Structures are given as C-alpha cells and as structure tokens.
Backbone as a chain_set.jsonl record, in Angstrom:
{"seq": "MASGQDKVVGASLLTFSTVVFVYYTLWAIVMPFVDETYFLHAYFPPREYAIRIPCVLLVFGLTVVLTFLSMVMIKSKKKVEKKAA", "coords": {"N": [[1.462, 21.58, -13.239], [4.509, 20.19, -12.442], [6.33, 20.244, -9.411], [9.709, 20.876, -8.252], [10.343, 19.036, -6.27], [8.516, 16.971, -6.796], [9.515, 16.071, -9.219], [11.978, 15.067, -8.451], [11.221, 12.975, -6.744], [9.807, 11.399, -8.585], [11.876, 10.788, -10.413], [13.532, 9.353, -8.711], [11.898, 7.122, -8.067], [11.617, 6.035, -10.633], [14.284, 5.364, -11.204], [14.792, 3.485, -9.15], [12.893, 1.503, -9.826], [13.864, 0.728, -12.331], [16.376, -0.336, -11.647], [15.587, -2.516, -10.025], [14.16, -3.997, -11.927], [16.178, -4.637, -13.818], [17.949, -6.105, -12.184], [16.272, -8.276, -11.379], [15.703, -9.372, -13.895], [18.244, -10.188, -14.749], [18.735, -12.078, -12.748], [16.606, -13.974, -12.978], [16.491, -14.686, -15.695], [18.996, -14.572, -17.037], [21.03, -15.622, -15.317], [20.554, -18.463, -14.958], [21.872, -19.56, -17.143], [24.51, -19.139, -16.724], [27.628, -20.355, -15.585], [27.793, -22.235, -12.556], [29.983, -21.805, -10.889], [30.827, -19.288, -11.348], [31.645, -15.936, -10.34], [29.524, -14.101, -10.122], [27.269, -15.373, -9.157], [27.291, -15.135, -6.445], [26.019, -12.792, -5.827], [23.323, -13.133, -6.052], [20.268, -14.522, -4.799], [19.137, -17.98, -4.221], [17.699, -19.613, -7.121], [15.037, -20.536, -6.948], [13.687, -18.703, -5.454], [13.186, -16.693, -7.233], [10.783, -17.226, -8.326], [9.13, -17.691, -6.122], [9.101, -15.278, -4.551], [7.818, -13.218, -6.25], [5.305, -14.52, -6.438], [4.377, -14.576, -3.765], [4.259, -11.809, -3.287], [2.298, -11.15, -5.166], [0.042, -12.543, -4.189], [-0.218, -11.27, -1.696], [-0.682, -8.599, -2.551], [-3.08, -8.904, -4.031], [-4.737, -9.738, -1.946], [-4.82, -7.43, -0.344], [-6.016, -5.578, -2.14], [-8.497, -6.83, -2.73], [-9.581, -6.982, -0.162], [-9.865, -4.259, 0.413], [-11.736, -3.565, -1.591], [-13.922, -5.141, -0.778], [-14.497, -3.988, 1.706], [-15.275, -1.406, 0.901], [-17.557, -2.06, -0.583], [-19.186, -3.146, 1.434], [-19.534, -0.902, 3.09], [-20.839, 0.838, 1.297], [-23.186, -0.556, 0.849], [-24.338, -0.438, 3.376], [-24.841, 2.299, 3.504], [-26.78, 2.593, 1.494], [-28.83, 0.998, 2.527], [-29.359, 2.464, 4.817], [-30.279, 4.841, 3.732], [-32.597, 3.971, 2.464], [-34.168, 3.256, 4.562]], "CA": [[2.903, 21.702, -13.382], [5.198, 19.466, -11.377], [7.346, 21.006, -8.689], [11.025, 20.246, -8.241], [10.311, 17.875, -5.388], [7.806, 15.913, -7.513], [10.419, 15.537, -10.238], [13.006, 14.271, -7.765], [10.572, 11.746, -6.299], [9.541, 10.622, -9.792], [13.148, 10.274, -10.925], [13.994, 8.329, -7.768], [11.082, 5.93, -8.266], [11.969, 5.466, -11.93], [15.599, 4.746, -11.059], [14.626, 2.295, -8.317], [12.174, 0.501, -10.607], [14.763, 0.237, -13.378], [17.388, -1.18, -11.004], [14.922, -3.757, -9.628], [13.849, -4.731, -13.151], [17.423, -5.184, -14.381], [18.431, -7.133, -11.252], [15.413, -9.449, -11.476], [15.882, -9.962, -15.216], [19.514, -10.927, -14.721], [18.598, -13.19, -11.818], [15.658, -14.998, -13.413], [16.619, -15.077, -17.096], [20.381, -14.726, -17.499], [21.874, -16.426, -14.434], [20.488, -19.913, -15.152], [22.769, -19.972, -18.218], [25.885, -18.85, -16.309], [28.221, -21.448, -14.819], [27.579, -22.117, -11.103], [31.207, -21.388, -10.201], [31.128, -17.9, -11.702], [31.557, -15.072, -9.152], [28.27, -13.342, -10.064], [26.249, -16.114, -8.416], [27.335, -14.713, -5.04], [25.181, -11.6, -5.668], [21.924, -13.476, -6.266], [19.76, -15.619, -3.972], [18.808, -19.176, -5.014], [16.757, -19.349, -8.21], [13.63, -20.819, -6.644], [13.083, -17.47, -4.931], [12.784, -15.849, -8.365], [9.366, -17.507, -8.533], [8.403, -17.59, -4.85], [8.931, -13.881, -4.109], [6.707, -12.575, -6.967], [4.026, -15.157, -6.107], [3.976, -14.089, -2.45], [3.864, -10.411, -3.453], [1.033, -11.123, -5.889], [-1.019, -12.959, -3.26], [-0.388, -10.196, -0.723], [-1.306, -7.468, -3.229], [-4.48, -9.23, -4.308], [-5.448, -9.741, -0.669], [-5.047, -6.033, 0.052], [-6.982, -4.961, -3.057], [-9.818, -7.427, -2.549], [-10.073, -6.551, 1.147], [-10.308, -2.875, 0.251], [-12.98, -3.56, -2.357], [-15.015, -5.675, 0.031], [-14.85, -2.979, 2.717], [-16.023, -0.348, 0.214], [-18.881, -2.59, -0.918], [-19.956, -3.262, 2.678], [-19.918, 0.447, 3.531], [-21.826, 1.418, 0.38], [-24.445, -1.259, 1.092], [-24.907, 0.12, 4.607], [-25.374, 3.631, 3.182], [-28.0, 2.412, 0.727], [-29.846, 0.512, 3.458], [-29.69, 3.565, 5.731], [-31.059, 5.792, 2.951], [-33.898, 3.368, 2.177], [-34.967, 3.141, 5.796]], "C": [[3.576, 21.049, -12.182], [6.251, 20.352, -10.718], [8.667, 20.253, -8.742], [11.057, 18.995, -7.388], [9.601, 16.7, -6.06], [8.713, 15.261, -8.555], [11.496, 14.663, -9.614], [12.418, 12.941, -7.302], [10.296, 10.84, -7.5], [10.805, 10.006, -10.369], [13.698, 9.175, -10.017], [13.218, 7.028, -7.947], [11.397, 5.252, -9.593], [13.315, 4.763, -11.872], [15.509, 3.46, -10.259], [13.944, 1.171, -9.098], [13.055, -0.097, -11.697], [15.816, -0.696, -12.796], [16.781, -2.523, -10.601], [14.615, -4.611, -10.856], [15.094, -5.384, -13.741], [17.957, -6.307, -13.495], [17.599, -8.404, -11.382], [15.566, -10.15, -12.824], [17.178, -10.753, -15.284], [19.383, -12.191, -13.885], [17.745, -14.322, -12.405], [15.913, -15.507, -14.825], [18.054, -15.377, -17.502], [21.171, -15.707, -16.642], [21.708, -17.943, -14.568], [21.452, -20.429, -16.23], [24.237, -19.719, -17.9], [26.377, -19.999, -15.436], [28.097, -21.182, -13.312], [28.811, -21.603, -10.36], [31.569, -19.934, -10.485], [30.834, -16.982, -10.513], [30.236, -14.319, -9.037], [27.176, -14.07, -9.283], [26.228, -15.729, -6.936], [26.406, -13.516, -4.778], [23.688, -11.88, -5.818], [21.509, -14.583, -5.312], [19.482, -16.859, -4.844], [17.679, -18.902, -6.004], [15.305, -19.616, -7.866], [12.927, -19.599, -6.054], [12.673, -16.509, -6.035], [11.319, -16.076, -8.708], [8.579, -17.278, -7.248], [8.12, -16.147, -4.444], [7.818, -13.182, -4.899], [5.347, -13.196, -6.659], [3.507, -14.668, -4.758], [3.525, -12.635, -2.541], [2.532, -10.283, -4.184], [-0.128, -11.501, -4.976], [-1.282, -11.863, -2.23], [-1.102, -8.994, -1.353], [-2.766, -7.713, -3.545], [-5.312, -9.257, -3.029], [-5.781, -8.328, -0.226], [-6.117, -5.394, -0.829], [-8.381, -5.519, -2.837], [-10.414, -7.097, -1.182], [-10.598, -5.124, 1.085], [-11.638, -2.811, -0.496], [-14.151, -4.092, -1.545], [-15.446, -4.682, 1.107], [-15.657, -1.84, 2.089], [-17.426, -0.823, -0.123], [-19.759, -2.715, 0.317], [-20.424, -1.891, 3.141], [-20.973, 1.06, 2.611], [-23.182, 0.725, 0.544], [-25.132, -0.723, 2.34], [-25.503, 1.492, 4.35], [-26.687, 3.523, 2.429], [-29.123, 1.935, 1.628], [-30.301, 1.618, 4.399], [-30.576, 4.588, 5.016], [-32.476, 5.27, 2.713], [-34.782, 3.323, 3.413], [-35.545, 4.454, 6.244]], "O": [[3.233, 21.339, -11.036], [6.962, 21.105, -11.383], [8.727, 19.122, -9.224], [11.713, 18.012, -7.732], [10.03, 15.556, -5.914], [8.678, 14.046, -8.745], [11.88, 13.639, -10.18], [13.051, 11.896, -7.453], [10.532, 9.634, -7.428], [10.809, 8.842, -10.768], [14.261, 8.189, -10.493], [13.811, 5.95, -7.975], [11.439, 4.024, -9.667], [13.47, 3.678, -12.433], [16.09, 2.447, -10.649], [14.373, 0.019, -9.035], [12.995, -1.299, -11.955], [16.117, -1.735, -13.385], [17.402, -3.565, -10.815], [14.795, -5.828, -10.82], [15.063, -6.555, -14.121], [18.374, -7.348, -14.002], [18.156, -9.497, -11.484], [15.559, -11.38, -12.891], [17.207, -11.863, -15.817], [19.868, -13.253, -14.275], [18.125, -15.491, -12.333], [15.583, -16.654, -15.128], [18.303, -16.335, -18.234], [21.907, -16.537, -17.176], [22.671, -18.663, -14.304], [21.807, -21.608, -16.226], [25.113, -20.041, -18.702], [25.616, -20.548, -14.639], [28.272, -20.053, -12.854], [28.672, -21.014, -9.288], [32.525, -19.411, -9.912], [29.886, -17.22, -9.765], [29.862, -13.93, -7.931], [26.245, -13.43, -8.795], [25.237, -15.979, -6.25], [26.047, -13.256, -3.63], [22.874, -10.961, -5.72], [22.295, -15.488, -5.035], [19.584, -16.787, -6.069], [16.813, -18.064, -5.755], [14.417, -18.983, -8.438], [11.705, -19.48, -6.146], [11.885, -15.596, -5.79], [10.682, -15.215, -9.315], [7.478, -16.729, -7.285], [7.003, -15.832, -4.034], [6.934, -12.594, -4.277], [4.341, -12.488, -6.621], [2.318, -14.376, -4.623], [2.518, -12.263, -1.939], [1.726, -9.411, -3.861], [-1.169, -10.845, -4.992], [-2.436, -11.56, -1.925], [-2.022, -8.436, -0.755], [-3.603, -6.831, -3.35], [-6.47, -8.84, -3.035], [-6.897, -8.057, 0.217], [-7.028, -4.74, -0.32], [-9.347, -4.76, -2.767], [-11.63, -6.948, -1.06], [-11.653, -4.819, 1.64], [-12.553, -2.095, -0.09], [-15.254, -3.55, -1.618], [-16.638, -4.552, 1.387], [-16.62, -1.362, 2.689], [-18.387, -0.07, 0.033], [-20.953, -2.422, 0.258], [-21.577, -1.729, 3.54], [-21.896, 1.726, 3.082], [-24.221, 1.367, 0.391], [-26.353, -0.569, 2.368], [-26.549, 1.828, 4.905], [-27.616, 4.285, 2.697], [-30.252, 2.411, 1.512], [-31.481, 1.706, 4.741], [-31.505, 5.136, 5.609], [-33.439, 6.035, 2.755], [-36.008, 3.349, 3.308], [-36.236, 4.509, 7.262]]}, "num_chains": 1, "name": "protein.A"}
C-alpha cells in the first residue's frame, strides 16, 4: 500500500514527465510548421537541439548502464575465481 508521500512523489513525477513530453512534442513536431516570426518561437531553443539533446542523453545513459554492467561482470568473475581457488 502506497503512503501519502509516495503518491505525492508519483504524481509529481507524472506531472513533470507529461510537461516535458508536451514541451518536446511541440518543439520537435509542431514548431517547424509555425511561422518563424510567431511569438512562440521565443520559448523554444533552436531546432537542431531537438535532436542533439536526446542523442547526448542516450549516449550518456548507455555509458552509465554499460559501465554498471561491466563492473558487475568483473566483480562476479572475481567471486567465481575466488571460489574456485
């Protein structure tokens, strides 16, 4: 059973994720079709960052995950070697 604090944290994360999703969707999909002189363009960075930012985050995330997996594999190999000896 979730406590009140868990529900607040979950609702906050869901709200944050929804806001980021809507903002990115508007930025990457809708804004290219809006005239450059329209006032909404002031609230969005240049469009090339719509591709660069997710690519950098993907590379960083994969680096962290693969580093973690390699560290776990190295430690488990050492345990097996220690047990065999």
